[in-house]
Coordinates of C-alpha atoms and ligand atoms in Angstrom, one line a residue:
M1 CA 0.0 0.0 0.0
Y2 CA 1.6 3.3 -1.1
D3 CA 0.6 6.6 0.4
V4 CA 0.3 8.3 -3.0
I5 CA 0.4 6.9 -6.6
I6 CA 1.4 9.4 -9.2
L7 CA 0.4 9.0 -12.8
G8 CA 3.0 10.4 -15.2
A9 CA 6.7 11.1 -14.8
G10 CA 6.8 14.5 -16.5
I11 CA 8.1 17.5 -14.6
S12 CA 4.7 17.9 -12.8
G13 CA 4.3 14.4 -11.6
L14 CA 7.9 14.2 -10.5
A15 CA 7.7 17.6 -8.7
A16 CA 4.7 16.3 -6.8
A17 CA 6.5 13.0 -6.0
R18 CA 9.7 14.8 -4.8
L19 CA 7.7 16.9 -2.4
L20 CA 5.8 14.0 -1.0
H21 CA 9.0 11.9 -0.8
Q22 CA 10.7 14.6 1.1
T23 CA 7.9 14.5 3.6
G24 CA 8.6 10.9 4.2
L25 CA 5.7 9.5 2.3
N26 CA 5.8 6.3 0.3
V27 CA 5.2 7.2 -3.3
L28 CA 5.1 5.4 -6.6
V29 CA 5.2 7.0 -10.0
L30 CA 3.8 5.1 -13.0
E31 CA 5.1 6.3 -16.3
A32 CA 3.8 5.1 -19.7
R33 CA 7.0 5.8 -21.7
D34 CA 10.4 4.2 -21.5
R35 CA 11.8 7.5 -20.2
V36 CA 10.9 10.2 -17.8
G37 CA 10.4 13.9 -18.8
G38 CA 7.2 13.7 -20.9
R39 CA 7.0 16.8 -23.0
T40 CA 10.7 17.6 -22.3
H41 CA 12.8 15.2 -24.4
T42 CA 16.5 15.5 -24.9
L43 CA 18.2 13.4 -27.7
H44 CA 21.8 12.3 -27.2
D45 CA 24.0 11.5 -30.2
P46 CA 27.7 12.0 -31.1
R47 CA 26.5 13.8 -34.2
F48 CA 25.1 16.7 -32.3
G49 CA 25.9 16.0 -28.6
Y50 CA 22.5 16.6 -27.1
T51 CA 19.5 18.5 -28.3
D52 CA 16.0 19.3 -27.0
V53 CA 13.1 18.2 -29.2
G54 CA 10.6 19.2 -26.6
G55 CA 10.3 22.0 -24.0
A56 CA 13.6 23.8 -23.7
Y57 CA 13.5 27.6 -22.9
V58 CA 13.3 29.3 -19.5
G59 CA 13.5 32.8 -18.4
P60 CA 13.1 35.4 -15.7
T61 CA 10.2 35.0 -13.3
Q62 CA 10.1 31.2 -14.0
N63 CA 11.5 30.8 -10.6
R64 CA 10.1 27.4 -9.7
I65 CA 11.8 25.6 -12.6
L66 CA 14.9 27.7 -12.2
G67 CA 15.0 27.0 -8.5
L68 CA 14.5 23.3 -9.0
A69 CA 17.2 23.2 -11.6
E70 CA 19.6 25.0 -9.3
E71 CA 18.8 22.6 -6.5
L72 CA 19.4 19.6 -8.9
G73 CA 22.7 21.1 -10.2
V74 CA 21.4 21.7 -13.7
E75 CA 22.9 24.9 -15.1
T76 CA 21.5 27.2 -17.7
Y77 CA 23.1 29.2 -20.5
R78 CA 21.9 32.3 -22.4
V79 CA 20.4 31.8 -25.8
D80 CA 22.0 34.0 -28.5
G81 CA 19.5 36.8 -29.1
F82 CA 21.9 39.7 -29.2
L83 CA 22.2 40.1 -32.9
Y84 CA 19.5 41.0 -35.5
S85 CA 16.2 39.0 -35.7
L86 CA 14.1 38.7 -38.9
A87 CA 10.4 39.1 -39.4
D88 CA 8.8 37.8 -42.6
I89 CA 5.3 39.2 -42.6
Q90 CA 3.3 38.5 -45.8
G91 CA 6.5 38.0 -47.7
S92 CA 8.0 41.3 -46.6
V93 CA 11.2 40.6 -44.7
R94 CA 12.7 43.1 -42.1
R95 CA 15.5 42.8 -39.6
F96 CA 15.0 44.1 -36.1
S97 CA 16.1 43.7 -32.5
G98 CA 13.9 43.4 -29.4
L99 CA 10.3 42.2 -29.4
V100 CA 8.5 43.8 -32.4
P101 CA 9.7 44.3 -36.0
P102 CA 10.0 47.9 -37.2
I103 CA 6.8 49.4 -38.5
Y104 CA 7.5 52.5 -40.7
N105 CA 3.9 53.5 -41.2
P106 CA 2.9 55.8 -38.2
I107 CA -0.6 54.5 -38.1
G108 CA 0.7 50.9 -38.0
L109 CA 3.2 51.8 -35.3
L110 CA 0.5 53.5 -33.0
D111 CA -1.8 50.5 -33.7
M112 CA 0.8 47.9 -32.7
N113 CA 1.8 49.8 -29.6
N114 CA -1.8 50.2 -28.6
A115 CA -2.7 46.6 -29.3
I116 CA 0.1 45.2 -27.1
R117 CA -0.6 47.7 -24.3
T118 CA -4.4 46.9 -24.4
L119 CA -3.9 43.2 -24.4
D120 CA -1.5 43.4 -21.5
K121 CA -3.9 45.7 -19.6
M122 CA -6.9 43.3 -20.3
A123 CA -4.7 40.3 -19.2
D124 CA -3.7 42.0 -16.0
E125 CA -7.3 42.0 -14.9
I126 CA -7.7 38.2 -15.3
P127 CA -7.7 36.2 -12.0
P128 CA -4.9 33.7 -12.7
E129 CA -6.4 31.1 -10.4
A130 CA -9.8 31.3 -12.0
P131 CA -10.0 33.2 -15.3
W132 CA -13.7 32.2 -15.5
K133 CA -14.4 34.5 -12.5
H134 CA -13.4 37.7 -14.4
S135 CA -16.2 40.2 -14.5
N136 CA -16.3 40.0 -18.3
A137 CA -15.4 36.3 -18.6
E138 CA -18.5 35.2 -20.6
Q139 CA -18.0 37.8 -23.3
L140 CA -14.3 37.2 -23.6
D141 CA -14.7 33.5 -23.6
S142 CA -17.5 33.6 -26.3
M143 CA -15.1 35.1 -28.8
T144 CA -11.9 33.7 -30.4
A145 CA -8.5 35.4 -30.2
K146 CA -8.9 36.3 -33.9
E147 CA -12.2 38.1 -33.2
L148 CA -10.6 40.0 -30.3
I149 CA -7.7 41.0 -32.5
E150 CA -10.0 42.1 -35.3
R151 CA -12.0 44.3 -33.0
M152 CA -8.9 46.0 -31.6
V153 CA -6.6 46.7 -34.6
W154 CA -6.6 49.0 -37.6
A155 CA -3.6 47.9 -39.5
E156 CA -3.0 44.7 -41.4
S157 CA 0.5 44.5 -40.1
T158 CA -0.7 44.5 -36.5
R159 CA -3.4 41.9 -37.2
R160 CA -0.8 39.6 -38.8
L161 CA 1.8 40.0 -36.0
L162 CA -0.8 39.3 -33.3
N163 CA -2.1 36.3 -35.1
L164 CA 1.4 35.0 -35.4
F165 CA 2.0 35.7 -31.7
V166 CA -1.0 33.4 -30.9
T167 CA 0.2 30.7 -33.3
T168 CA 3.7 30.7 -31.9
V169 CA 2.6 30.6 -28.2
F170 CA -0.3 28.2 -28.5
C171 CA 0.4 26.1 -31.7
V172 CA -3.1 26.8 -33.0
E173 CA -4.6 29.3 -35.3
A174 CA -6.1 32.4 -33.7
H175 CA -9.6 31.4 -34.8
E176 CA -9.4 28.2 -32.7
I177 CA -8.8 29.6 -29.3
S178 CA -10.8 31.6 -26.8
A179 CA -9.8 35.2 -26.2
L180 CA -10.2 34.7 -22.5
S181 CA -7.7 31.8 -22.5
V182 CA -5.1 33.8 -24.4
L183 CA -5.5 36.7 -22.0
W184 CA -5.2 34.2 -19.1
V185 CA -1.9 32.8 -20.5
I186 CA -0.6 36.4 -21.0
K187 CA -1.4 37.0 -17.4
C188 CA 0.2 33.8 -16.2
G189 CA 3.4 34.7 -18.2
H190 CA 3.7 38.2 -16.9
G191 CA 2.8 40.0 -20.2
I192 CA 3.4 39.8 -23.9
E193 CA 6.9 41.2 -23.7
R194 CA 8.0 38.6 -21.1
I195 CA 6.5 35.8 -23.1
G196 CA 7.8 36.9 -26.5
N197 CA 11.3 38.1 -25.8
I198 CA 14.6 36.3 -25.8
A199 CA 16.6 38.6 -23.5
G200 CA 14.6 39.1 -20.4
G201 CA 11.9 36.9 -21.7
A202 CA 10.7 33.2 -21.7
Q203 CA 13.3 32.3 -24.4
E204 CA 16.3 33.7 -22.5
R205 CA 18.0 30.5 -21.3
K206 CA 18.3 26.8 -22.0
F207 CA 19.5 24.0 -19.7
I208 CA 23.1 22.7 -20.2
G209 CA 22.7 19.0 -21.0
G210 CA 19.0 19.5 -22.0
A211 CA 15.7 20.0 -20.2
Q212 CA 15.0 16.3 -19.7
T213 CA 17.9 16.3 -17.2
I214 CA 15.6 17.9 -14.7
S215 CA 13.2 14.9 -14.7
E216 CA 16.1 12.4 -14.8
R217 CA 17.6 14.0 -11.6
L218 CA 14.2 14.2 -9.9
A219 CA 13.7 10.5 -10.7
D220 CA 17.2 9.7 -9.2
L221 CA 16.3 11.7 -6.1
I222 CA 13.0 9.9 -5.6
G223 CA 14.6 6.5 -6.3
S224 CA 14.5 4.5 -9.5
D225 CA 12.5 1.7 -7.8
R226 CA 9.7 4.3 -7.1
V227 CA 9.5 5.4 -10.7
R228 CA 8.2 2.6 -12.9
L229 CA 8.7 3.2 -16.7
R230 CA 6.7 1.4 -19.4
S231 CA 3.7 1.3 -17.2
P232 CA 0.8 3.1 -18.9
V233 CA -2.1 3.4 -16.5
V234 CA -5.3 2.0 -17.9
T235 CA -7.6 1.9 -14.9
V236 CA -8.0 4.0 -11.8
E237 CA -10.5 2.6 -9.3
E238 CA -11.6 4.4 -6.2
E239 CA -12.3 2.1 -3.2
A240 CA -13.6 2.9 0.3
D241 CA -10.1 3.2 1.8
G242 CA -7.9 4.1 -1.2
V243 CA -7.3 3.9 -4.9
S244 CA -6.4 0.9 -7.0
V245 CA -4.3 1.7 -10.1
T246 CA -3.8 -0.8 -12.9
S247 CA -1.2 -0.6 -15.6
E248 CA -1.4 -2.0 -19.2
G249 CA 0.6 -5.1 -18.2
G250 CA -2.1 -5.9 -15.7
E251 CA -0.2 -5.0 -12.5
T252 CA -2.4 -3.4 -9.9
F253 CA -1.0 -1.0 -7.2
K254 CA -2.9 0.2 -4.2
G255 CA -2.5 3.7 -2.6
Q256 CA -4.3 6.0 -0.3
F257 CA -4.5 8.8 -2.9
A258 CA -3.6 9.3 -6.5
I259 CA -2.3 12.3 -8.3
S260 CA -2.8 12.4 -12.1
A261 CA -0.1 14.4 -13.8
V262 CA -1.2 13.1 -17.2
P263 CA -2.3 15.8 -19.7
H264 CA -6.0 16.2 -19.6
A265 CA -6.4 15.4 -23.3
I266 CA -4.8 12.0 -22.6
L267 CA -6.9 11.2 -19.6
Q268 CA -9.6 10.0 -22.1
K269 CA -7.5 6.9 -22.5
I270 CA -7.9 5.9 -18.9
H271 CA -10.9 4.2 -17.4
F272 CA -12.1 5.7 -14.1
H273 CA -14.3 3.8 -11.7
P274 CA -16.6 5.3 -10.7
P275 CA -16.7 7.4 -13.9
L276 CA -15.4 11.0 -13.7
P277 CA -18.0 13.5 -12.8
A278 CA -19.9 15.1 -15.7
L279 CA -18.0 18.3 -15.9
K280 CA -14.6 16.7 -15.6
S281 CA -15.5 14.0 -18.1
Q282 CA -16.6 16.7 -20.6
L283 CA -13.7 19.0 -19.8
I284 CA -11.1 16.4 -20.8
Q285 CA -12.9 16.2 -24.2
R286 CA -12.4 19.9 -24.7
M287 CA -8.7 20.5 -24.0
P288 CA -7.0 19.6 -27.3
M289 CA -3.2 19.8 -27.6
G290 CA -1.6 22.3 -30.0
S291 CA -0.1 21.2 -33.3
V292 CA 3.7 21.5 -33.6
I293 CA 6.7 19.9 -35.3
K294 CA 10.0 20.9 -33.7
T295 CA 12.9 20.9 -36.1
V296 CA 16.6 21.4 -35.5
T297 CA 18.9 21.9 -38.5
F298 CA 22.6 21.7 -38.1
Y299 CA 25.3 23.4 -40.2
Q300 CA 29.1 23.4 -40.5
S301 CA 29.4 26.9 -39.1
A302 CA 27.1 29.5 -37.6
F303 CA 27.5 31.7 -40.7
W304 CA 24.4 33.6 -39.9
K305 CA 26.0 35.0 -36.7
E306 CA 29.1 36.1 -38.7
R307 CA 26.7 38.2 -40.7
G308 CA 25.0 39.8 -37.8
F309 CA 21.9 37.6 -37.4
S310 CA 21.0 35.8 -34.2
G311 CA 19.1 33.1 -36.1
C312 CA 15.8 34.3 -34.5
S313 CA 13.0 34.7 -37.1
M314 CA 9.3 34.8 -37.3
S315 CA 7.2 34.2 -40.4
D316 CA 3.4 34.1 -41.0
T317 CA 3.5 32.7 -44.5
G318 CA 6.8 30.7 -44.6
T319 CA 7.4 27.1 -43.4
V320 CA 8.8 27.9 -40.0
D321 CA 6.7 30.1 -37.7
Y322 CA 9.5 30.9 -35.3
S323 CA 13.2 30.0 -35.2
I324 CA 16.0 30.6 -32.8
D325 CA 19.7 29.9 -32.7
D326 CA 20.4 26.4 -31.2
T327 CA 24.2 26.4 -31.2
K328 CA 25.8 25.0 -28.0
P329 CA 27.1 27.5 -25.5
D330 CA 30.7 26.5 -26.4
G331 CA 30.0 27.3 -30.1
S332 CA 29.9 23.6 -31.1
H333 CA 27.2 22.0 -33.3
P334 CA 25.9 25.2 -35.0
A335 CA 22.2 24.9 -35.5
I336 CA 18.8 26.6 -35.9
M337 CA 15.7 25.4 -34.0
G338 CA 12.5 26.0 -35.9
F339 CA 8.8 25.4 -35.0
I340 CA 6.3 24.4 -37.7
Q341 CA 3.0 25.1 -36.1
A342 CA -0.8 25.0 -36.3
D343 CA -2.2 24.8 -39.9
K344 CA 1.3 24.6 -41.3
A345 CA 2.1 21.5 -39.1
R346 CA -1.2 19.9 -40.1
T347 CA -0.4 20.3 -43.8
M348 CA 3.3 19.4 -43.5
C349 CA 2.8 16.3 -41.3
L350 CA 1.7 14.6 -44.6
D351 CA 5.2 15.2 -46.1
T352 CA 8.2 13.0 -45.4
P353 CA 11.0 14.3 -43.0
E354 CA 13.2 14.8 -46.0
Q355 CA 10.6 17.0 -47.7
R356 CA 10.2 19.0 -44.4
M357 CA 14.0 19.4 -44.1
E358 CA 14.1 20.7 -47.6
S359 CA 11.3 23.1 -47.0
V360 CA 12.8 24.4 -43.7
C361 CA 16.2 25.0 -45.4
K362 CA 14.7 26.7 -48.4
H363 CA 12.7 28.9 -46.0
Y364 CA 15.8 30.0 -44.1
A365 CA 17.8 30.6 -47.3
Q366 CA 15.0 32.8 -48.6
I367 CA 14.4 35.0 -45.6
F368 CA 18.0 35.3 -44.4
K369 CA 19.1 35.6 -48.1
M370 CA 22.0 33.1 -47.4
K371 CA 22.3 30.1 -49.8
E372 CA 24.4 28.2 -47.2
F373 CA 21.2 27.3 -45.5
L374 CA 20.5 24.9 -48.4
D375 CA 23.4 22.8 -47.3
P376 CA 22.6 21.3 -43.8
K377 CA 25.0 19.0 -42.0
D378 CA 22.2 17.2 -40.1
Y379 CA 18.5 17.6 -39.4
I380 CA 16.3 16.2 -36.7
E381 CA 12.7 16.8 -35.9
K382 CA 9.9 15.6 -33.6
N383 CA 6.3 15.6 -34.7
W384 CA 4.5 15.9 -31.3
M385 CA 1.1 15.5 -33.0
E386 CA 1.7 11.8 -33.4
D387 CA 3.1 11.2 -29.9
T388 CA 0.8 8.7 -28.1
Y389 CA 1.3 10.1 -24.6
S390 CA 1.2 13.8 -25.5
G391 CA -1.1 14.0 -28.5
G392 CA 0.4 17.4 -29.5
C393 CA 2.1 20.3 -27.8
Y394 CA 3.2 22.6 -26.2
A395 CA 0.1 22.3 -24.1
S396 CA -3.7 21.9 -24.1
T397 CA -5.7 24.8 -25.6
F398 CA -9.2 26.1 -24.7
G399 CA -11.7 26.9 -27.4
P400 CA -14.5 29.4 -26.8
G401 CA -16.8 28.7 -23.9
V402 CA -14.6 26.0 -22.3
L403 CA -13.1 27.9 -19.4
T404 CA -16.4 29.6 -18.4
S405 CA -18.4 26.4 -18.6
F406 CA -15.9 23.8 -17.4
G407 CA -13.1 25.8 -15.7
E408 CA -14.2 25.0 -12.2
A409 CA -13.6 21.3 -12.8
L410 CA -9.9 21.9 -13.8
R411 CA -8.2 21.4 -10.4
Q412 CA -11.2 20.0 -8.5
P413 CA -10.1 16.7 -6.9
V414 CA -12.4 13.7 -7.7
G415 CA -12.7 11.6 -4.6
R416 CA -9.2 10.5 -3.8
I417 CA -7.8 11.6 -7.1
H418 CA -6.0 14.9 -7.4
F419 CA -4.9 16.6 -10.6
A420 CA -1.6 18.2 -11.7
G421 CA 0.0 19.0 -15.0
T422 CA 1.2 22.4 -16.4
E423 CA -2.3 23.2 -17.8
L424 CA -3.5 23.4 -14.2
A425 CA -1.0 26.1 -13.1
S426 CA -1.9 29.7 -12.3
E427 CA 1.6 31.0 -13.2
W428 CA 3.3 30.1 -16.5
A429 CA 0.6 27.6 -17.3
G430 CA 1.7 25.6 -20.4
Y431 CA 5.3 25.9 -19.5
M432 CA 7.8 23.8 -17.5
D433 CA 7.5 26.3 -14.6
G434 CA 3.7 25.8 -14.5
A435 CA 4.3 22.1 -14.4
V436 CA 6.3 22.4 -11.2
Q437 CA 3.7 24.7 -9.6
A438 CA 0.8 22.4 -10.5
G439 CA 2.6 19.3 -9.2
E440 CA 3.6 21.0 -5.9
R441 CA 0.0 22.3 -5.4
A442 CA -1.5 18.8 -5.9
A443 CA 1.1 17.3 -3.5
H444 CA 0.1 19.9 -0.9
E445 CA -3.6 19.1 -1.3
V446 CA -2.8 15.4 -0.7
L447 CA -0.6 16.2 2.3
H448 CA -3.4 18.2 3.9
R449 CA -5.8 15.3 3.4
L450 CA -3.3 13.0 5.1
G451 CA -3.1 15.5 8.0
N452 CA 0.5 16.1 7.1
T453 CA 2.5 19.2 6.0
H454 CA 5.8 19.7 4.3
P455 CA 8.4 21.1 6.7
N456 CA 9.0 24.1 4.3
E457 CA 5.4 24.5 3.3
Q458 CA 5.5 28.3 3.7
E459 CA 8.4 28.5 1.3
L460 CA 7.7 25.9 -1.3
P461 CA 4.9 27.4 -3.3
S462 CA 6.8 30.7 -3.7
P463 CA 9.7 31.4 -6.0
T464 CA 13.0 30.2 -4.7
V465 CA 15.5 31.9 -7.0
A466 CA 15.8 35.5 -8.1
P467 CA 15.5 35.9 -11.9
S468 CA 18.6 36.8 -13.9
T469 CA 17.7 39.8 -16.0
S470 CA 14.8 42.1 -16.6
S471 CA 13.2 42.7 -19.9
D472 CA 15.3 45.1 -21.9
S473 CA 13.1 46.0 -24.9
P474 CA 12.6 49.7 -25.5
W475 CA 9.2 48.9 -27.0
L476 CA 5.8 49.8 -25.6
P477 CA 5.9 53.5 -24.8
G478 CA 2.9 54.1 -22.6
V479 CA 2.2 57.6 -23.8
L480 CA 1.6 57.1 -27.5
P481 CA -2.1 57.4 -28.5
S482 CA -4.1 54.7 -30.1
V483 CA -5.3 55.2 -33.7
D484 CA -8.9 55.6 -32.3
A485 CA -7.7 58.3 -29.9
L486 CA -5.8 60.0 -32.6
L487 CA -8.8 60.0 -35.0
G488 CA -11.0 61.1 -32.1
F489 CA -8.6 64.0 -31.4
G490 CA -8.4 64.8 -35.1
G491 CA -12.2 64.8 -35.3
I492 CA -12.5 67.1 -32.4
A493 CA -9.8 69.4 -33.7
L494 CA -11.5 69.5 -37.2
A495 CA -14.9 70.2 -35.7
A496 CA -13.4 73.0 -33.5
G497 CA -11.7 74.5 -36.5
L498 CA -14.8 74.4 -38.6
A499 CA -16.8 76.0 -35.8
W500 CA -14.3 78.7 -35.5
F501 CA -14.2 79.3 -39.3
F502 CA -18.0 79.6 -39.7
Q503 CA -18.3 81.7 -36.5
S504 CA -15.7 84.2 -37.8
K505 CA -17.5 84.4 -41.2
L506 CA -20.9 85.1 -39.7
Ligands
FAD1 C1 8.0 21.2 -28.8 C2 7.8 21.7 -27.5 C3 8.3 22.9 -27.1 C4 8.1 23.5 -25.8 N1 8.7 24.6 -25.5 C5 8.7 25.0 -24.2 C6 9.6 25.9 -23.7 O1 10.5 26.4 -24.5 N2 9.6 26.3 -22.4 C7 8.7 25.7 -21.5 O2 8.7 26.1 -20.4 N3 7.8 24.8 -21.9 C8 7.9 24.4 -23.2 N4 7.1 23.3 -23.6 C9 6.0 22.8 -22.7 C10 6.6 22.0 -21.6 O3 7.5 21.0 -22.1 C11 5.5 21.4 -20.8 O4 4.7 22.5 -20.3 C12 5.9 20.6 -19.6 O5 7.0 19.7 -19.9 C13 4.7 19.8 -19.2 O6 5.0 18.9 -18.1 P1 3.9 18.0 -17.4 O7 4.5 17.2 -16.4 O8 2.8 18.9 -17.0 O9 3.3 17.1 -18.6 P2 4.1 16.0 -19.4 O10 5.5 16.4 -19.7 O11 3.2 15.7 -20.6 O12 4.0 14.7 -18.5 C14 3.0 13.8 -18.4 C15 3.5 12.4 -18.4 O13 2.4 11.5 -18.3 C16 2.8 10.4 -19.0 N5 1.5 9.6 -19.3 C17 0.6 9.9 -20.3 N6 -0.4 9.0 -20.2 C18 0.0 8.1 -19.2 C19 -0.7 6.9 -18.7 N7 -1.8 6.5 -19.2 N8 -0.1 6.3 -17.7 C20 1.1 6.8 -17.1 N9 1.7 7.9 -17.6 C21 1.2 8.5 -18.7 C22 3.5 10.9 -20.2 O14 4.2 9.9 -20.9 C23 4.3 12.0 -19.6 O15 5.6 11.5 -19.2 C24 7.3 22.8 -24.9 C25 6.7 21.5 -25.3 C26 7.0 21.0 -26.5 C27 6.5 19.6 -26.8

């Protein structure tokens, strides 16, 4: 009889297990795959050393994952974002530094500035623990992100950049996702600038040795006998005095409580007895994972850096939505990481890896205007859409109406079963940091039910490490007017001028 059985050895399940193990409880983690780490996956090969084909980037304010990494002795390095980035919007390519590509049209500039400022302001009002409790939740949740963007912007360039922001952050098209859920994630990630930037933002750092190292060290800490790989859970049964969890091989384990750290979309593969309550059962049918193929293309040298480019690019019409330099911190294995996302991923998943590689290289050659991109040394990719135990990535998304109708059921325990996983976080939801928060929260819930507390309970849920740098983008001047305000002011000035003119003539 275990105290707690945890389903899933991703960061969230292992963070929960570590906390419970530290308290002296007898835990068992059941993991479906032959490895820990879930949506973080580091490949090792002499061809490229190591490379992350899953979650990888961390940045300031993600203090739970940074603190955990520090405790486990996993170091970070800064991603190269110091040189020029490229934006390819509707086929027009511009270089820039910071968050937003240059907009030379003054109306477009005011419009973009106002859109980011307004989205941040709206997001700031969302309760991170319960976005469905926002005073305007129903209206915001009844529209898609695309509709919200349409209502807000004047310029085509702003519309395209904001749609691309949604695609790169959520791996879906802006018409698929609720405006409320986008604002909630902006709130959870401390604003658009923090989410979008490299320096000072969520892409500032990577882990030396790869992000999966975090889960591997957590598993070592908990004990390999307590983390069972190749054990997909197929049934969870609640009994009078505990839970009974059965894996695909037919082995059954008994515990007092269970924590499910399996992504909600994948919970549909597990049989629950008694069945999940109505709202939970319907919620797990409404949290589809995003669509993404992560690619890493290796070259003989980092020739793009020699020509002043960081390797960071964004493109709304080209093959790769977002790219970033992936050369190792010591300069070895020069590479570019690129995400193929949403509709592009759905179209290109029908191609062969060779065809995708060719398309990715052609895309880089075209936007960077460097033919050397056509001659890769190596190419690796992972199509997360076809991954049995993730079903897509980076995380679940919420279509219109889901948060307001089913949100209450997200973290609600069901009998002796508690729920973790990054989607259930209230800070950096969808990210590795959120996975830690959600895992520790579920562990605390169980501890309380066992009449137990963690010795450092007061400290644990709060950040443990001070972030490295602050955001350094000069963007977002707060004083610039919106296009609406400018037109309003222009209208008033025109009316006053006409009034003065006619008055002086009469
Ligand atoms: C391509 C990609 C890029 C990303 N980029 C970033 C990034 O740069 N920064 C960032 O912070 N985050 C990023 N993420 C997201 C990040 O990886 C996730 O938020 C985080 O790893 C989720 O952790 P988790 O423990 O909540 O879920 P998971 O990692 O999904 O863990 C769930 C575990 O449950 C297991 N499981 C599933 N079904 C069963 C079953 N029936 N029985 C037992 N076990 C089961 C799975 O195998 C898995 O190990 C990215 C993800 C991807 C895929």
